[in-house]
CSV table of C-alpha atoms in Angstrom, one decimal:
chain,number,residue,atom,x,y,z
A,30,MET,CA,-193.5,58.3,-136.1
A,31,SER,CA,-194.6,61.8,-135.0
A,32,GLY,CA,-196.6,63.4,-137.7
A,33,VAL,CA,-198.0,66.5,-136.0
A,34,ASP,CA,-194.8,68.4,-135.3
A,35,ASP,CA,-194.1,71.8,-136.7
A,36,PHE,CA,-190.5,71.9,-135.8
A,37,LEU,CA,-187.8,69.4,-134.9
A,38,VAL,CA,-184.8,70.7,-132.9
A,39,VAL,CA,-181.7,68.6,-133.1
A,40,GLY,CA,-179.7,69.0,-129.8
A,41,GLY,CA,-180.8,69.3,-126.3
A,42,GLY,CA,-178.1,71.6,-125.0
A,43,ILE,CA,-178.6,75.2,-124.2
A,44,ALA,CA,-179.0,76.2,-127.8
A,45,GLY,CA,-181.6,73.5,-128.6
A,46,ALA,CA,-183.4,74.0,-125.3
A,47,ALA,CA,-183.8,77.9,-126.0
A,48,ALA,CA,-184.7,77.3,-129.6
A,49,GLY,CA,-187.4,74.9,-128.5
A,50,TRP,CA,-188.7,77.2,-125.8
A,51,PHE,CA,-189.3,80.1,-128.3
A,52,LEU,CA,-190.5,78.1,-131.2
A,53,ALA,CA,-193.0,76.4,-128.9
A,54,ARG,CA,-194.8,79.8,-129.0
A,55,HIS,CA,-195.4,79.2,-132.8
A,56,GLY,CA,-196.2,75.5,-133.1
A,57,ARG,CA,-195.5,72.0,-131.7
A,58,VAL,CA,-191.8,71.2,-131.2
A,59,THR,CA,-190.0,67.9,-130.7
A,60,LEU,CA,-186.4,68.1,-129.4
A,61,LEU,CA,-184.0,65.3,-130.4
A,62,GLU,CA,-181.2,64.7,-128.0
A,63,ALA,CA,-178.5,62.1,-128.7
A,64,GLU,CA,-177.6,61.3,-125.1
A,65,ARG,CA,-179.6,60.1,-122.3
A,66,VAL,CA,-179.6,63.3,-120.6
A,67,PRO,CA,-179.7,66.8,-122.4
A,68,GLY,CA,-176.7,69.1,-122.0
A,69,ALA,CA,-174.1,66.5,-121.3
A,70,HIS,CA,-171.1,67.9,-123.4
A,71,SER,CA,-171.0,71.6,-123.1
A,72,THR,CA,-174.0,73.1,-121.2
A,73,GLY,CA,-173.6,70.8,-118.1
A,74,ARG,CA,-169.8,71.8,-118.0
A,75,SER,CA,-170.1,75.5,-118.2
A,76,ALA,CA,-168.2,78.0,-116.0
A,77,ALA,CA,-171.6,79.5,-115.2
A,78,VAL,CA,-170.6,83.1,-116.1
A,79,PHE,CA,-172.7,85.8,-117.6
A,80,SER,CA,-170.4,88.6,-119.0
A,81,GLU,CA,-171.0,91.4,-121.4
A,82,TYR,CA,-167.3,91.9,-121.6
A,83,TYR,CA,-166.5,88.6,-123.2
A,84,GLY,CA,-166.5,87.5,-126.9
A,85,GLY,CA,-166.7,89.6,-130.0
A,86,PRO,CA,-169.1,92.4,-130.9
A,87,VAL,CA,-171.9,90.1,-131.9
A,88,VAL,CA,-171.6,87.8,-128.8
A,89,ARG,CA,-171.7,90.8,-126.5
A,90,ALA,CA,-174.8,92.3,-128.3
A,91,LEU,CA,-176.6,89.0,-127.9
A,92,THR,CA,-175.6,88.7,-124.3
A,93,SER,CA,-176.8,92.3,-123.5
A,94,ALA,CA,-180.1,91.8,-125.2
A,95,GLY,CA,-180.8,88.7,-123.2
A,96,ARG,CA,-180.0,90.2,-119.8
A,97,ALA,CA,-183.5,91.3,-119.3
A,98,PHE,CA,-184.8,87.8,-119.8
A,99,TYR,CA,-182.6,86.6,-116.9
A,100,THR,CA,-183.1,89.5,-114.5
A,101,ASP,CA,-186.8,89.1,-114.8
A,102,PRO,CA,-187.6,85.7,-116.1
A,103,PRO,CA,-191.0,84.8,-117.5
A,104,GLU,CA,-193.4,83.4,-115.0
A,105,GLY,CA,-192.7,79.7,-114.4
A,106,PHE,CA,-189.2,79.8,-115.9
A,107,SER,CA,-187.4,79.5,-112.7
A,108,ALA,CA,-187.9,79.8,-108.9
A,109,ALA,CA,-185.6,82.9,-108.8
A,110,ALA,CA,-183.6,85.1,-111.2
A,111,PRO,CA,-180.6,83.0,-112.2
A,112,LEU,CA,-178.0,85.8,-112.2
A,113,ARG,CA,-176.1,86.7,-109.0
A,114,PRO,CA,-173.5,89.5,-108.9
A,115,ARG,CA,-169.9,88.3,-109.0
A,116,GLY,CA,-167.5,90.8,-110.9
A,117,VAL,CA,-164.3,90.2,-112.6
A,118,LEU,CA,-160.8,91.5,-111.5
A,119,ALA,CA,-158.5,91.3,-114.4
A,120,LEU,CA,-154.6,91.8,-113.6
A,121,GLU,CA,-151.7,93.1,-115.7
A,122,THR,CA,-149.2,90.5,-115.0
A,123,PRO,CA,-145.5,90.8,-116.0
A,124,GLY,CA,-145.0,90.7,-119.9
A,125,ARG,CA,-148.5,91.6,-120.5
A,126,GLU,CA,-148.2,95.4,-120.1
A,127,GLY,CA,-149.3,96.1,-123.7
A,128,LEU,CA,-152.6,94.3,-123.3
A,129,PHE,CA,-154.0,96.5,-120.3
A,130,GLU,CA,-155.3,99.4,-122.3
A,131,GLN,CA,-156.6,97.0,-125.0
A,132,ALA,CA,-158.6,95.1,-122.3
A,133,LEU,CA,-159.8,98.3,-120.7
A,134,ALA,CA,-161.2,99.8,-124.0
A,135,ALA,CA,-162.9,96.5,-124.8
A,136,GLY,CA,-164.9,96.9,-121.7
A,137,ALA,CA,-165.7,100.5,-122.1
A,138,ASP,CA,-169.0,100.0,-124.0
A,139,ALA,CA,-170.4,97.5,-121.7
A,140,PRO,CA,-173.7,98.6,-119.8
A,141,GLU,CA,-171.5,98.6,-116.7
A,142,PRO,CA,-168.1,99.8,-118.2
A,143,ALA,CA,-164.9,98.2,-117.1
A,144,VAL,CA,-162.9,100.6,-114.8
A,145,GLU,CA,-159.2,100.7,-113.6
A,146,ILE,CA,-158.7,100.3,-110.0
A,147,ASP,CA,-155.7,100.8,-107.8
A,148,ARG,CA,-153.8,98.0,-106.2
A,149,SER,CA,-155.2,98.6,-102.7
A,150,ARG,CA,-158.8,98.1,-104.1
A,151,ALA,CA,-157.7,95.0,-105.9
A,152,LEU,CA,-156.4,93.6,-102.6
A,153,GLU,CA,-159.6,94.4,-100.9
A,154,LEU,CA,-161.6,92.6,-103.5
A,155,CYS,CA,-159.2,89.4,-103.4
A,156,PRO,CA,-157.0,89.6,-100.3
A,157,VAL,CA,-154.7,86.7,-101.2
A,158,LEU,CA,-153.3,88.5,-104.2
A,159,ARG,CA,-149.5,89.1,-104.1
A,160,PRO,CA,-149.2,92.9,-104.6
A,161,GLU,CA,-145.9,92.4,-106.5
A,162,SER,CA,-147.3,90.0,-109.0
A,163,PHE,CA,-149.3,92.5,-111.1
A,164,GLY,CA,-149.0,96.1,-112.1
A,165,ARG,CA,-152.3,97.5,-113.0
A,166,ALA,CA,-155.8,96.1,-112.4
A,167,LEU,CA,-159.3,96.5,-113.9
A,168,TYR,CA,-162.6,95.7,-112.8
A,169,ARG,CA,-165.7,94.5,-114.8
A,170,PRO,CA,-168.6,95.1,-112.4
A,171,GLY,CA,-171.4,93.6,-114.4
A,172,VAL,CA,-170.4,90.1,-114.5
A,173,CYS,CA,-172.5,87.6,-112.8
A,174,ASP,CA,-172.8,84.1,-111.7
A,175,ILE,CA,-175.5,82.2,-113.6
A,176,ASP,CA,-177.5,79.2,-112.4
A,177,VAL,CA,-177.0,77.0,-115.5
A,178,ASP,CA,-179.1,74.1,-114.4
A,179,ALA,CA,-182.0,76.4,-113.6
A,180,VAL,CA,-181.8,78.1,-117.0
A,181,HIS,CA,-181.4,74.8,-118.9
A,182,ARG,CA,-184.3,73.3,-117.1
A,183,GLY,CA,-186.3,76.3,-117.5
A,184,PHE,CA,-186.2,76.3,-121.2
A,185,LEU,CA,-186.9,72.5,-121.3
A,186,ARG,CA,-189.8,72.9,-118.9
A,187,GLY,CA,-191.3,75.6,-120.9
A,188,LEU,CA,-191.0,73.6,-124.1
A,189,ARG,CA,-192.9,70.6,-122.5
A,190,ALA,CA,-195.4,73.0,-120.9
A,191,ALA,CA,-196.3,74.3,-124.4
A,192,GLY,CA,-197.0,70.8,-125.7
A,193,GLY,CA,-193.5,69.9,-126.9
A,194,THR,CA,-191.6,66.8,-126.4
A,195,VAL,CA,-188.0,66.0,-125.5
A,196,ALA,CA,-186.8,62.6,-127.0
A,197,THR,CA,-183.6,61.4,-125.5
A,198,GLY,CA,-181.4,58.6,-127.0
A,199,ALA,CA,-182.4,60.1,-130.3
A,200,ARG,CA,-179.2,60.6,-132.3
A,201,VAL,CA,-180.2,61.6,-135.8
A,202,GLY,CA,-178.8,58.9,-138.2
A,203,SER,CA,-180.4,60.3,-141.3
A,204,LEU,CA,-182.3,63.3,-142.3
A,205,GLU,CA,-184.3,63.5,-145.5
A,206,ARG,CA,-186.8,66.1,-146.9
A,207,ARG,CA,-189.8,64.5,-148.8
A,208,ARG,CA,-192.9,66.4,-149.9
A,209,GLY,CA,-192.1,69.4,-147.8
A,210,ARG,CA,-191.4,67.7,-144.6
A,211,TRP,CA,-188.1,66.6,-143.0
A,212,TYR,CA,-187.8,63.0,-141.7
A,213,ALA,CA,-185.3,62.3,-139.0
A,214,ALA,CA,-184.4,58.6,-138.2
A,215,THR,CA,-183.2,57.9,-134.7
A,216,PRO,CA,-182.9,55.0,-132.3
A,217,ALA,CA,-185.8,56.4,-130.5
A,218,GLY,CA,-187.9,56.3,-133.7
A,219,GLU,CA,-188.7,58.5,-136.8
A,220,PHE,CA,-189.7,62.1,-136.3
A,221,SER,CA,-191.2,64.5,-138.9
A,222,ALA,CA,-191.8,68.2,-139.3
A,223,PRO,CA,-191.7,70.9,-142.0
A,224,ALA,CA,-188.7,72.6,-140.3
A,225,VAL,CA,-185.5,71.5,-138.7
A,226,VAL,CA,-183.2,73.5,-136.4
A,227,ASP,CA,-179.7,72.3,-136.1
A,228,ALA,CA,-178.6,73.0,-132.6
A,229,ALA,CA,-176.2,70.1,-132.3
A,230,GLY,CA,-173.2,71.9,-130.8
A,231,ALA,CA,-170.0,70.3,-131.9
A,232,TRP,CA,-171.9,67.9,-134.1
A,233,ALA,CA,-173.8,70.6,-136.1
A,234,ASP,CA,-171.9,70.3,-139.2
A,235,GLU,CA,-172.4,66.5,-139.1
A,236,VAL,CA,-176.1,67.1,-138.8
A,237,ALA,CA,-175.9,69.8,-141.7
A,238,ARG,CA,-174.2,67.2,-144.0
A,239,LEU,CA,-177.1,64.7,-143.4
A,240,ALA,CA,-179.5,67.4,-144.6
A,241,GLY,CA,-177.4,68.1,-147.7
A,242,ALA,CA,-176.5,71.6,-146.3
A,243,ALA,CA,-172.9,73.0,-146.5
A,244,PRO,CA,-171.1,72.8,-143.3
A,245,ALA,CA,-170.4,76.1,-141.3
A,246,GLY,CA,-166.9,75.3,-140.6
A,247,LEU,CA,-167.4,74.7,-136.9
A,248,VAL,CA,-164.4,73.8,-134.8
A,249,PRO,CA,-164.8,72.1,-131.4
A,250,ARG,CA,-162.2,73.2,-128.8
A,251,ARG,CA,-161.5,71.7,-125.4
A,252,ARG,CA,-161.8,73.8,-122.4
A,253,THR,CA,-160.5,72.4,-119.1
A,254,ALA,CA,-161.6,73.3,-115.6
A,255,ALA,CA,-161.1,72.1,-112.2
A,256,VAL,CA,-162.2,72.8,-108.5
A,257,ALA,CA,-159.4,73.1,-106.0
A,258,GLU,CA,-159.8,72.9,-102.2
A,259,LEU,CA,-158.9,76.1,-100.4
A,260,PRO,CA,-157.0,76.2,-97.2
A,261,PRO,CA,-159.0,75.5,-94.1
A,262,GLY,CA,-160.9,78.5,-92.9
A,263,LEU,CA,-160.4,80.5,-95.9
A,264,ASP,CA,-163.8,81.9,-97.3
A,265,ALA,CA,-163.6,83.0,-100.9
A,266,SER,CA,-167.3,83.3,-101.6
A,267,ARG,CA,-167.2,87.0,-101.9
A,268,TRP,CA,-164.1,87.3,-104.2
A,269,PRO,CA,-164.7,88.3,-107.8
A,270,MET,CA,-163.6,86.0,-110.6
A,271,VAL,CA,-159.9,86.7,-111.1
A,272,CYS,CA,-158.0,86.5,-114.4
A,273,ASP,CA,-155.2,88.2,-116.2
A,274,VAL,CA,-155.6,90.6,-119.2
A,275,ALA,CA,-154.2,88.1,-121.5
A,276,ASP,CA,-156.9,85.6,-120.6
A,277,THR,CA,-154.4,82.8,-119.9
A,278,PHE,CA,-156.4,81.7,-116.6
A,279,TYR,CA,-159.3,82.4,-114.5
A,280,ALA,CA,-160.3,81.5,-111.0
A,281,LYS,CA,-163.8,81.8,-109.6
A,282,PRO,CA,-165.2,80.8,-106.3
A,283,GLU,CA,-167.4,77.7,-106.6
A,284,SER,CA,-168.8,75.2,-104.2
A,285,GLY,CA,-166.6,76.3,-101.3
A,286,GLY,CA,-163.6,75.9,-103.4
A,287,LEU,CA,-162.0,77.6,-106.3
A,288,LEU,CA,-162.9,76.9,-110.0
A,289,LEU,CA,-159.8,77.2,-112.1
A,290,SER,CA,-159.1,77.1,-115.8
A,291,PRO,CA,-156.1,77.6,-118.1
A,292,VAL,CA,-158.5,78.9,-120.9
A,293,ASP,CA,-157.2,76.3,-123.2
A,294,ALA,CA,-158.8,76.0,-126.7
A,295,ALA,CA,-157.2,72.8,-128.3
A,296,PRO,CA,-159.2,71.7,-131.5
A,297,VAL,CA,-160.6,68.3,-130.8
A,298,PRO,CA,-163.1,65.9,-132.6
A,299,PRO,CA,-166.6,66.0,-131.4
A,300,GLY,CA,-167.0,63.5,-128.4
A,301,ASP,CA,-166.9,63.3,-124.7
A,302,VAL,CA,-163.9,65.2,-123.9
A,303,ARG,CA,-161.7,64.6,-120.9
A,304,PRO,CA,-159.4,66.9,-118.9
A,305,ASP,CA,-155.6,66.7,-119.5
A,306,ASP,CA,-153.7,66.5,-116.1
A,307,LEU,CA,-151.2,69.0,-117.6
A,308,ASP,CA,-153.8,71.5,-118.3
A,309,VAL,CA,-155.3,71.3,-114.8
A,310,ALA,CA,-151.6,71.8,-113.4
A,311,VAL,CA,-151.2,74.7,-115.6
A,312,ALA,CA,-154.4,76.4,-114.3
A,313,VAL,CA,-153.2,75.9,-110.7
A,314,HIS,CA,-149.8,77.3,-111.5
A,315,ARG,CA,-151.0,80.3,-113.2
A,316,PHE,CA,-153.4,81.3,-110.3
A,317,GLU,CA,-150.7,80.6,-107.6
A,318,ALA,CA,-148.3,82.8,-109.7
A,319,VAL,CA,-150.5,85.8,-108.4
A,320,ALA,CA,-151.8,84.5,-105.1
A,321,ALA,CA,-150.1,84.0,-101.7
A,322,LEU,CA,-151.6,80.5,-101.1
A,323,ARG,CA,-151.1,77.0,-102.3
A,324,LEU,CA,-154.0,74.9,-103.5
A,325,ARG,CA,-153.0,71.5,-102.3
A,326,HIS,CA,-155.8,69.4,-103.6
A,327,VAL,CA,-157.8,69.3,-106.8
A,328,ARG,CA,-161.3,68.1,-105.8
A,329,HIS,CA,-162.7,67.6,-109.4
A,330,ALA,CA,-161.7,68.2,-113.0
A,331,TRP,CA,-163.5,68.2,-116.3
A,332,ALA,CA,-163.5,69.4,-119.8
A,333,GLY,CA,-166.2,70.7,-122.1
A,334,LEU,CA,-166.6,71.7,-125.7
A,335,ARG,CA,-166.7,75.2,-127.1
A,336,THR,CA,-167.6,75.2,-130.7
A,337,SER,CA,-167.5,78.1,-133.1
A,338,PRO,CA,-166.6,79.0,-136.8
A,339,GLY,CA,-163.3,80.5,-137.7
A,340,ASP,CA,-164.6,84.1,-137.2
A,341,ASP,CA,-166.0,83.2,-133.9
A,342,VAL,CA,-169.5,84.5,-134.9
A,343,PRO,CA,-172.5,82.3,-134.1
A,344,VAL,CA,-174.5,80.9,-137.0
A,345,ILE,CA,-178.3,81.7,-136.6
A,346,GLY,CA,-181.1,81.5,-139.1
A,347,PRO,CA,-182.3,79.7,-142.2
A,348,ASP,CA,-179.8,77.9,-144.4
A,349,PRO,CA,-179.8,79.7,-147.8
A,350,GLY,CA,-179.6,76.6,-149.8
A,351,VAL,CA,-181.8,74.0,-148.2
A,352,PRO,CA,-185.5,74.8,-147.6
A,353,GLY,CA,-186.7,74.2,-144.0
A,354,PHE,CA,-183.3,73.8,-142.4
A,355,HIS,CA,-182.2,76.3,-139.8
A,356,TRP,CA,-179.0,76.9,-137.7
A,357,LEU,CA,-178.6,77.7,-134.1
A,358,ALA,CA,-174.9,76.7,-133.8
A,359,GLY,CA,-171.3,78.0,-133.2
A,360,LEU,CA,-172.1,79.8,-129.8
A,361,GLY,CA,-168.4,79.3,-128.9
A,362,GLY,CA,-168.7,78.7,-125.2
A,363,TYR,CA,-171.1,81.7,-124.8
A,364,GLY,CA,-174.3,79.8,-125.2
A,365,ILE,CA,-175.6,80.2,-121.7
A,366,GLN,CA,-175.4,83.9,-121.7
A,367,THR,CA,-176.6,84.4,-125.3
A,368,ALA,CA,-179.4,81.9,-125.1
A,369,PRO,CA,-182.4,84.1,-124.7
A,370,ALA,CA,-181.5,86.6,-127.5
A,371,ALA,CA,-180.2,83.8,-129.8
A,372,GLY,CA,-183.2,81.6,-129.2
A,373,ALA,CA,-185.7,84.5,-129.8
A,374,LEU,CA,-183.9,85.5,-133.1
A,375,LEU,CA,-183.8,82.0,-134.4
A,376,ALA,CA,-187.5,81.6,-133.7
A,377,ALA,CA,-188.4,84.9,-135.5
A,378,LEU,CA,-186.3,84.0,-138.6
A,379,ALA,CA,-187.7,80.5,-138.7
A,380,VAL,CA,-191.3,81.6,-138.7
A,381,GLY,CA,-190.7,84.4,-141.2
A,382,ASP,CA,-191.0,87.1,-138.7
A,383,GLY,CA,-188.6,90.1,-138.7
A,384,PRO,CA,-185.8,89.9,-136.1
A,385,PRO,CA,-186.4,91.8,-132.7
A,386,PRO,CA,-185.4,95.5,-133.4
A,387,ALA,CA,-182.5,95.2,-131.0
A,388,LEU,CA,-181.0,92.3,-132.9
A,389,ALA,CA,-181.8,93.4,-136.4
A,390,PRO,CA,-178.4,95.0,-137.1
A,391,LEU,CA,-176.8,91.6,-136.2
A,392,VAL,CA,-178.7,89.5,-138.8
A,393,PRO,CA,-176.2,90.0,-141.7
A,394,ASP,CA,-173.3,88.8,-139.6
A,395,LEU,CA,-175.1,85.8,-138.1
A,396,THR,CA,-177.2,84.2,-141.0
A,397,PRO,CA,-175.5,81.4,-142.9
A,398,ARG,CA,-173.8,82.2,-146.3
A,399,PRO,CA,-174.6,80.3,-149.5
């Protein structure tokens, strides 16, 4: 049993890795990951997008607050800055006319505001679009691809470099507080520390129940994605990500093909989710409805979990009813882009510091309620 830890972090996805990285500046951290490899369920199945236009106001604020971390990462974090410009082209498709102004207004307060562009410019950005398939178009210039693997590894590497430990195959079976310390029993052994961070993603409410904390009402939802082959000779690498203003699909250049999703969000139990063939077909069909090409072959399909509370606001900070128990959960599929700010905020609240000034206004919305 480890008896020298200051913090136990439950969950090795992007939330737990970021929490561990920032907490390691304040004490010794052990991260407990249930699977053999951290990040297996959500982080490793991300669409790899950094966008200050997506999500509610809290998610956007967290994303913007973390951009500087990614554009100029700390020494040793990654070999290169993990962001690469991509942009998003959002189309007003038939029957969605009432949503265009709403989508344009929603992107107006981003650091690089969304702008309406004419049809000719849209076709320059993505030449395979069928002009008659959309009315108006808007462009979100600040969206970037993000190197998810580099970011996740960077957080885990920094945790270890600061003296922390990553224990895999360490699913928490019980969590008890005795004499001011938490004791977590796992197949990898028993671990102990005065403070626990619940960063268990889709399993976060289950971990909370083990600790005697009230669940946050988190709902895991399946998100399907697939990479389709492009016709021979067609290079899509410079295309923006393409979607519609109703967010019923997206298509993004990926590994020489096209990553597609129907933006599904079916509630599912926590687990190793699998793609549904119908959802993959829907994603292909929705893109082909706006493009003058046919995608003949799906190279690979998968599904991941997006977990959030009913109000879609992440849960970050100390539990009001259970001493030494902290949350970093419900990031709702935005974990990669919000990780630097969410991790920094969690660490500040866990050690009793005030939140970073830029994030202080968010604290009342983020912290768990009694």
